[in-house]
């Protein structure tokens, strides 16, 4: 079946450090891949996405590249800020745009940035 | 553009009581989702509507959970009777037709005592 595995948290970094949050997936076909972010007290927001192999999604300084050969979609940022403290969810949509498509989420990684 | 609205934001009930949550999706979004997010886990889909029809309710515990989307706009999710393990955040999301992006509301945090 379809599933997403992401590194467990919490992850604690100092401001301006380099960030990597690992994510691997299992899916039939060619899923779309997402990173969602949940800031304290707020709802889930789409951070970035990639829809096919070798695509790179990017937003707010975050990047992730769709790697089909390693079934991975690792999230990276070169220099984190305190405002990046949040919970990050890797997710996939295995059925594309069909009416039956649904998103499967990983368990989330809590990121805390120290000033 | 207004986002997905949910109410209430918080609810505390005792086990065996009933509770209902309300969601108003983004205007024009045909697809509406209810998720359950247990502390420390990712959201799990409970039910998906397209307009006022159910597309997927395979993970909805139908002995105690029910949901409806009358007129294909807003939706309610009900739990009757609640159990301790139903304590979670209930998220509503919506998306336009033929889109793989979902827009989430702030959620309702349910505590069952």
mmCIF file of C-alpha atoms in Angstrom:
data_model
loop_
_atom_site.group_PDB
_atom_site.id
_atom_site.type_symbol
_atom_site.label_atom_id
_atom_site.label_comp_id
_atom_site.label_asym_id
_atom_site.label_seq_id
_atom_site.Cartn_x
_atom_site.Cartn_y
_atom_site.Cartn_z
ATOM 1 C CA UNK A 1 0.000 0.000 0.000
ATOM 2 C CA UNK A 2 0.878 3.670 -0.063
ATOM 3 C CA UNK A 3 2.796 5.090 2.880
ATOM 4 C CA UNK A 4 5.126 7.878 3.951
ATOM 5 C CA UNK A 5 7.978 7.608 6.443
ATOM 6 C CA UNK A 6 9.697 10.695 7.793
ATOM 7 C CA UNK A 7 12.381 11.230 10.372
ATOM 8 C CA UNK A 8 11.199 11.435 13.918
ATOM 9 C CA UNK A 9 11.545 14.605 15.883
ATOM 10 C CA UNK A 10 11.893 16.736 17.640
ATOM 11 C CA UNK A 11 14.674 18.409 15.704
ATOM 12 C CA UNK A 12 16.349 21.327 17.478
ATOM 13 C CA UNK A 13 18.723 23.628 15.617
ATOM 14 C CA UNK A 14 20.328 26.992 16.128
ATOM 15 C CA UNK A 15 19.321 29.909 13.948
ATOM 16 C CA UNK A 16 21.104 29.945 10.558
ATOM 17 C CA UNK A 17 21.870 26.219 10.709
ATOM 18 C CA UNK A 18 21.290 23.927 7.721
ATOM 19 C CA UNK A 19 18.147 21.821 7.870
ATOM 20 C CA UNK A 20 17.365 18.418 6.404
ATOM 21 C CA UNK A 21 14.211 16.458 7.235
ATOM 22 C CA UNK A 22 14.218 13.051 5.585
ATOM 23 C CA UNK A 23 11.157 11.594 3.900
ATOM 24 C CA UNK A 24 10.745 8.363 1.963
ATOM 25 C CA UNK A 25 7.621 6.950 0.414
ATOM 26 C CA UNK A 26 6.052 3.768 -0.881
ATOM 27 C CA UNK A 27 3.503 4.079 -3.637
ATOM 28 C CA UNK A 28 2.179 2.435 -6.748
ATOM 29 C CA UNK A 29 2.478 4.524 -9.863
ATOM 30 C CA UNK A 30 3.777 8.063 -9.821
ATOM 31 C CA UNK A 31 2.432 10.023 -6.870
ATOM 32 C CA UNK A 32 2.560 13.753 -6.310
ATOM 33 C CA UNK A 33 4.650 14.615 -3.250
ATOM 34 C CA UNK A 34 4.108 17.407 -0.750
ATOM 35 C CA UNK A 35 5.486 19.058 2.313
ATOM 36 C CA UNK A 36 2.902 20.633 4.607
ATOM 37 C CA UNK A 37 3.726 22.849 7.594
ATOM 38 C CA UNK A 38 1.714 23.418 10.757
ATOM 39 C CA UNK A 39 2.692 26.524 12.716
ATOM 40 C CA UNK A 40 1.662 26.713 16.386
ATOM 41 C CA UNK A 41 -2.059 27.360 16.692
ATOM 42 C CA UNK A 42 -2.642 27.306 12.943
ATOM 43 C CA UNK A 43 -3.949 24.870 10.359
ATOM 44 C CA UNK A 44 -1.896 22.836 7.936
ATOM 45 C CA UNK A 45 -0.492 24.809 5.016
ATOM 46 C CA UNK A 46 1.034 23.542 1.818
ATOM 47 C CA UNK A 47 4.737 24.448 1.836
ATOM 48 C CA UNK A 48 5.823 22.973 -1.497
ATOM 49 C CA UNK A 49 5.078 20.175 -3.904
ATOM 50 C CA UNK A 50 6.497 18.198 -6.816
ATOM 51 C CA UNK A 51 4.459 16.220 -9.276
ATOM 52 C CA UNK A 52 7.016 14.142 -11.203
ATOM 53 C CA UNK A 53 10.471 12.644 -10.919
ATOM 54 C CA UNK A 54 13.368 15.141 -10.680
ATOM 55 C CA UNK A 55 10.996 18.056 -10.050
ATOM 56 C CA UNK A 56 12.165 20.435 -7.337
ATOM 57 C CA UNK A 57 9.569 22.160 -5.194
ATOM 58 C CA UNK A 58 10.599 25.344 -3.431
ATOM 59 C CA UNK A 59 9.034 27.990 -1.212
ATOM 60 C CA UNK A 60 10.194 30.344 1.581
ATOM 61 C CA UNK A 61 13.787 29.122 1.172
ATOM 62 C CA UNK A 62 12.786 25.462 1.558
ATOM 63 C CA UNK A 63 13.478 22.948 -1.217
ATOM 64 C CA UNK A 64 12.737 19.302 -1.880
ATOM 65 C CA UNK A 65 13.566 17.192 -4.939
ATOM 66 C CA UNK A 66 11.425 14.257 -6.105
ATOM 67 C CA UNK A 67 13.850 11.321 -6.299
ATOM 68 C CA UNK A 68 12.187 8.318 -7.886
ATOM 69 C CA UNK A 69 15.285 6.116 -7.728
ATOM 70 C CA UNK A 70 15.510 6.460 -3.952
ATOM 71 C CA UNK A 71 11.755 7.086 -3.385
ATOM 72 C CA UNK A 72 12.652 10.146 -1.355
ATOM 73 C CA UNK A 73 11.542 13.760 -0.978
ATOM 74 C CA UNK A 74 13.856 15.253 1.643
ATOM 75 C CA UNK A 75 13.161 18.789 2.852
ATOM 76 C CA UNK A 76 16.123 21.186 3.043
ATOM 77 C CA UNK A 77 16.778 24.793 3.982
ATOM 78 C CA UNK A 78 20.156 26.458 3.972
ATOM 79 C CA UNK A 79 19.656 28.824 6.902
ATOM 80 C CA UNK A 80 16.745 28.355 9.290
ATOM 81 C CA UNK A 81 15.071 31.109 11.279
ATOM 82 C CA UNK A 82 13.203 31.086 14.576
ATOM 83 C CA UNK A 83 10.005 31.633 12.598
ATOM 84 C CA UNK A 84 10.506 28.230 10.921
ATOM 85 C CA UNK A 85 9.666 26.483 14.187
ATOM 86 C CA UNK A 86 6.683 24.276 13.337
ATOM 87 C CA UNK A 87 5.660 20.706 12.592
ATOM 88 C CA UNK A 88 6.465 19.532 9.064
ATOM 89 C CA UNK A 89 4.529 16.756 7.320
ATOM 90 C CA UNK A 90 5.625 14.872 4.244
ATOM 91 C CA UNK A 91 2.713 13.578 2.188
ATOM 92 C CA UNK A 92 1.793 11.917 -1.085
ATOM 93 C CA UNK A 93 -1.205 11.850 -3.364
ATOM 94 C CA UNK A 94 -1.181 8.556 -5.213
ATOM 95 C CA UNK A 95 -4.102 9.081 -7.508
ATOM 96 C CA UNK A 96 -3.405 12.475 -8.978
ATOM 97 C CA UNK A 97 -6.385 14.530 -9.955
ATOM 98 C CA UNK A 98 -9.012 11.812 -9.955
ATOM 99 C CA UNK A 99 -12.060 12.367 -7.816
ATOM 100 C CA UNK A 100 -10.898 9.520 -5.594
ATOM 101 C CA UNK A 101 -7.467 11.004 -4.895
ATOM 102 C CA UNK A 102 -6.460 11.386 -1.283
ATOM 103 C CA UNK A 103 -3.403 12.524 0.586
ATOM 104 C CA UNK A 104 -1.478 10.189 2.871
ATOM 105 C CA UNK A 105 0.568 11.949 5.522
ATOM 106 C CA UNK A 106 3.697 11.018 7.407
ATOM 107 C CA UNK A 107 3.716 11.295 11.181
ATOM 108 C CA UNK A 108 5.258 14.764 11.243
ATOM 109 C CA UNK A 109 8.576 16.197 12.432
ATOM 110 C CA UNK A 110 8.602 18.941 15.041
ATOM 111 C CA UNK A 111 11.283 21.542 14.362
ATOM 112 C CA UNK A 112 12.451 24.005 17.015
ATOM 113 C CA UNK A 113 14.922 26.772 16.206
ATOM 114 C CA UNK A 114 16.927 28.406 18.995
ATOM 115 C CA UNK A 115 17.788 32.117 18.625
ATOM 116 C CA UNK B 1 -10.303 34.935 -0.165
ATOM 117 C CA UNK B 2 -11.706 33.429 3.018
ATOM 118 C CA UNK B 3 -10.165 30.145 4.136
ATOM 119 C CA UNK B 4 -11.774 26.998 5.437
ATOM 120 C CA UNK B 5 -13.790 27.754 8.564
ATOM 121 C CA UNK B 6 -14.358 25.290 11.381
ATOM 122 C CA UNK B 7 -16.227 25.474 14.662
ATOM 123 C CA UNK B 8 -15.945 25.038 17.504
ATOM 124 C CA UNK B 9 -12.175 25.352 17.955
ATOM 125 C CA UNK B 10 -12.190 23.389 21.186
ATOM 126 C CA UNK B 11 -14.605 20.927 22.747
ATOM 127 C CA UNK B 12 -14.449 18.920 25.959
ATOM 128 C CA UNK B 13 -16.996 16.182 26.567
ATOM 129 C CA UNK B 14 -17.365 13.068 28.653
ATOM 130 C CA UNK B 15 -17.279 9.601 27.132
ATOM 131 C CA UNK B 16 -20.582 8.364 25.773
ATOM 132 C CA UNK B 17 -21.700 11.930 25.024
ATOM 133 C CA UNK B 18 -22.345 13.192 21.509
ATOM 134 C CA UNK B 19 -20.526 15.968 19.679
ATOM 135 C CA UNK B 20 -20.758 17.671 16.304
ATOM 136 C CA UNK B 21 -18.261 19.691 14.313
ATOM 137 C CA UNK B 22 -18.984 22.098 11.504
ATOM 138 C CA UNK B 23 -16.949 23.014 8.435
ATOM 139 C CA UNK B 24 -17.458 25.640 5.753
ATOM 140 C CA UNK B 25 -15.076 25.107 2.825
ATOM 141 C CA UNK B 26 -13.599 27.693 0.521
ATOM 142 C CA UNK B 27 -16.257 28.991 -1.837
ATOM 143 C CA UNK B 28 -16.422 26.995 -5.040
ATOM 144 C CA UNK B 29 -14.414 24.028 -3.793
ATOM 145 C CA UNK B 30 -16.211 20.856 -4.811
ATOM 146 C CA UNK B 31 -14.251 18.418 -2.671
ATOM 147 C CA UNK B 32 -14.355 18.377 1.128
ATOM 148 C CA UNK B 33 -12.370 16.182 3.487
ATOM 149 C CA UNK B 34 -12.530 15.349 7.192
ATOM 150 C CA UNK B 35 -9.347 14.146 8.869
ATOM 151 C CA UNK B 36 -8.584 12.906 12.361
ATOM 152 C CA UNK B 37 -5.188 13.903 13.763
ATOM 153 C CA UNK B 38 -4.206 12.117 16.951
ATOM 154 C CA UNK B 39 -1.444 13.758 18.960
ATOM 155 C CA UNK B 40 1.961 12.917 17.510
ATOM 156 C CA UNK B 41 0.570 11.482 14.282
ATOM 157 C CA UNK B 42 -0.207 12.742 10.830
ATOM 158 C CA UNK B 43 -3.774 13.429 9.753
ATOM 159 C CA UNK B 44 -5.810 10.369 8.774
ATOM 160 C CA UNK B 45 -8.632 10.709 6.257
ATOM 161 C CA UNK B 46 -12.059 9.894 7.661
ATOM 162 C CA UNK B 47 -14.332 10.839 4.782
ATOM 163 C CA UNK B 48 -14.180 12.623 1.433
ATOM 164 C CA UNK B 49 -17.103 14.303 -0.301
ATOM 165 C CA UNK B 50 -17.356 15.543 -3.843
ATOM 166 C CA UNK B 51 -20.199 18.028 -3.928
ATOM 167 C CA UNK B 52 -22.806 16.288 -1.742
ATOM 168 C CA UNK B 53 -21.763 12.711 -2.561
ATOM 169 C CA UNK B 54 -19.400 10.496 -0.572
ATOM 170 C CA UNK B 55 -16.266 9.491 -2.501
ATOM 171 C CA UNK B 56 -14.402 7.623 0.240
ATOM 172 C CA UNK B 57 -15.520 6.732 3.749
ATOM 173 C CA UNK B 58 -13.529 3.538 4.111
ATOM 174 C CA UNK B 59 -11.778 4.711 7.287
ATOM 175 C CA UNK B 60 -14.814 6.232 8.990
ATOM 176 C CA UNK B 61 -15.906 4.217 12.077
ATOM 177 C CA UNK B 62 -19.507 4.087 10.987
ATOM 178 C CA UNK B 63 -20.817 2.635 14.210
ATOM 179 C CA UNK B 64 -20.211 5.968 15.929
ATOM 180 C CA UNK B 65 -19.153 8.551 13.330
ATOM 181 C CA UNK B 66 -21.374 10.134 10.719
ATOM 182 C CA UNK B 67 -20.940 13.019 8.330
ATOM 183 C CA UNK B 68 -23.090 14.870 5.883
ATOM 184 C CA UNK B 69 -22.675 17.607 3.330
ATOM 185 C CA UNK B 70 -26.141 18.775 2.480
ATOM 186 C CA UNK B 71 -26.368 21.043 -0.574
ATOM 187 C CA UNK B 72 -22.719 20.358 -1.359
ATOM 188 C CA UNK B 73 -21.372 23.274 0.660
ATOM 189 C CA UNK B 74 -20.805 23.091 4.401
ATOM 190 C CA UNK B 75 -20.491 19.845 6.312
ATOM 191 C CA UNK B 76 -20.976 18.405 9.778
ATOM 192 C CA UNK B 77 -19.166 15.509 11.405
ATOM 193 C CA UNK B 78 -20.816 13.821 14.375
ATOM 194 C CA UNK B 79 -19.579 11.365 16.963
ATOM 195 C CA UNK B 80 -22.181 9.450 18.944
ATOM 196 C CA UNK B 81 -21.258 8.122 21.475
ATOM 197 C CA UNK B 82 -17.723 9.379 21.995
ATOM 198 C CA UNK B 83 -14.928 7.204 23.339
ATOM 199 C CA UNK B 84 -11.700 8.218 25.058
ATOM 200 C CA UNK B 85 -9.703 7.284 21.959
ATOM 201 C CA UNK B 86 -11.622 9.861 19.899
ATOM 202 C CA UNK B 87 -9.590 12.617 21.575
ATOM 203 C CA UNK B 88 -7.869 14.286 18.626
ATOM 204 C CA UNK B 89 -7.886 17.313 16.362
ATOM 205 C CA UNK B 90 -10.501 17.064 13.617
ATOM 206 C CA UNK B 91 -9.396 18.832 10.467
ATOM 207 C CA UNK B 92 -11.525 19.877 7.556
ATOM 208 C CA UNK B 93 -9.981 20.545 4.146
ATOM 209 C CA UNK B 94 -11.302 21.484 0.733
ATOM 210 C CA UNK B 95 -9.990 21.504 -2.793
ATOM 211 C CA UNK B 96 -11.168 22.517 -6.242
ATOM 212 C CA UNK B 97 -12.084 19.827 -8.749
ATOM 213 C CA UNK B 98 -9.117 18.377 -10.604
ATOM 214 C CA UNK B 99 -6.605 19.688 -8.084
ATOM 215 C CA UNK B 100 -4.232 17.754 -5.876
ATOM 216 C CA UNK B 101 -3.844 20.638 -3.399
ATOM 217 C CA UNK B 102 -5.942 20.707 -0.256
ATOM 218 C CA UNK B 103 -6.616 23.767 1.912
ATOM 219 C CA UNK B 104 -7.006 23.107 5.612
ATOM 220 C CA UNK B 105 -9.044 24.754 8.320
ATOM 221 C CA UNK B 106 -7.657 25.419 11.825
ATOM 222 C CA UNK B 107 -9.185 22.256 13.251
ATOM 223 C CA UNK B 108 -11.348 21.382 16.238
ATOM 224 C CA UNK B 109 -9.524 19.981 19.246
ATOM 225 C CA UNK B 110 -11.714 17.360 20.963
ATOM 226 C CA UNK B 111 -10.962 16.086 24.442
ATOM 227 C CA UNK B 112 -12.996 13.129 25.695
ATOM 228 C CA UNK B 113 -12.825 12.620 29.471
#
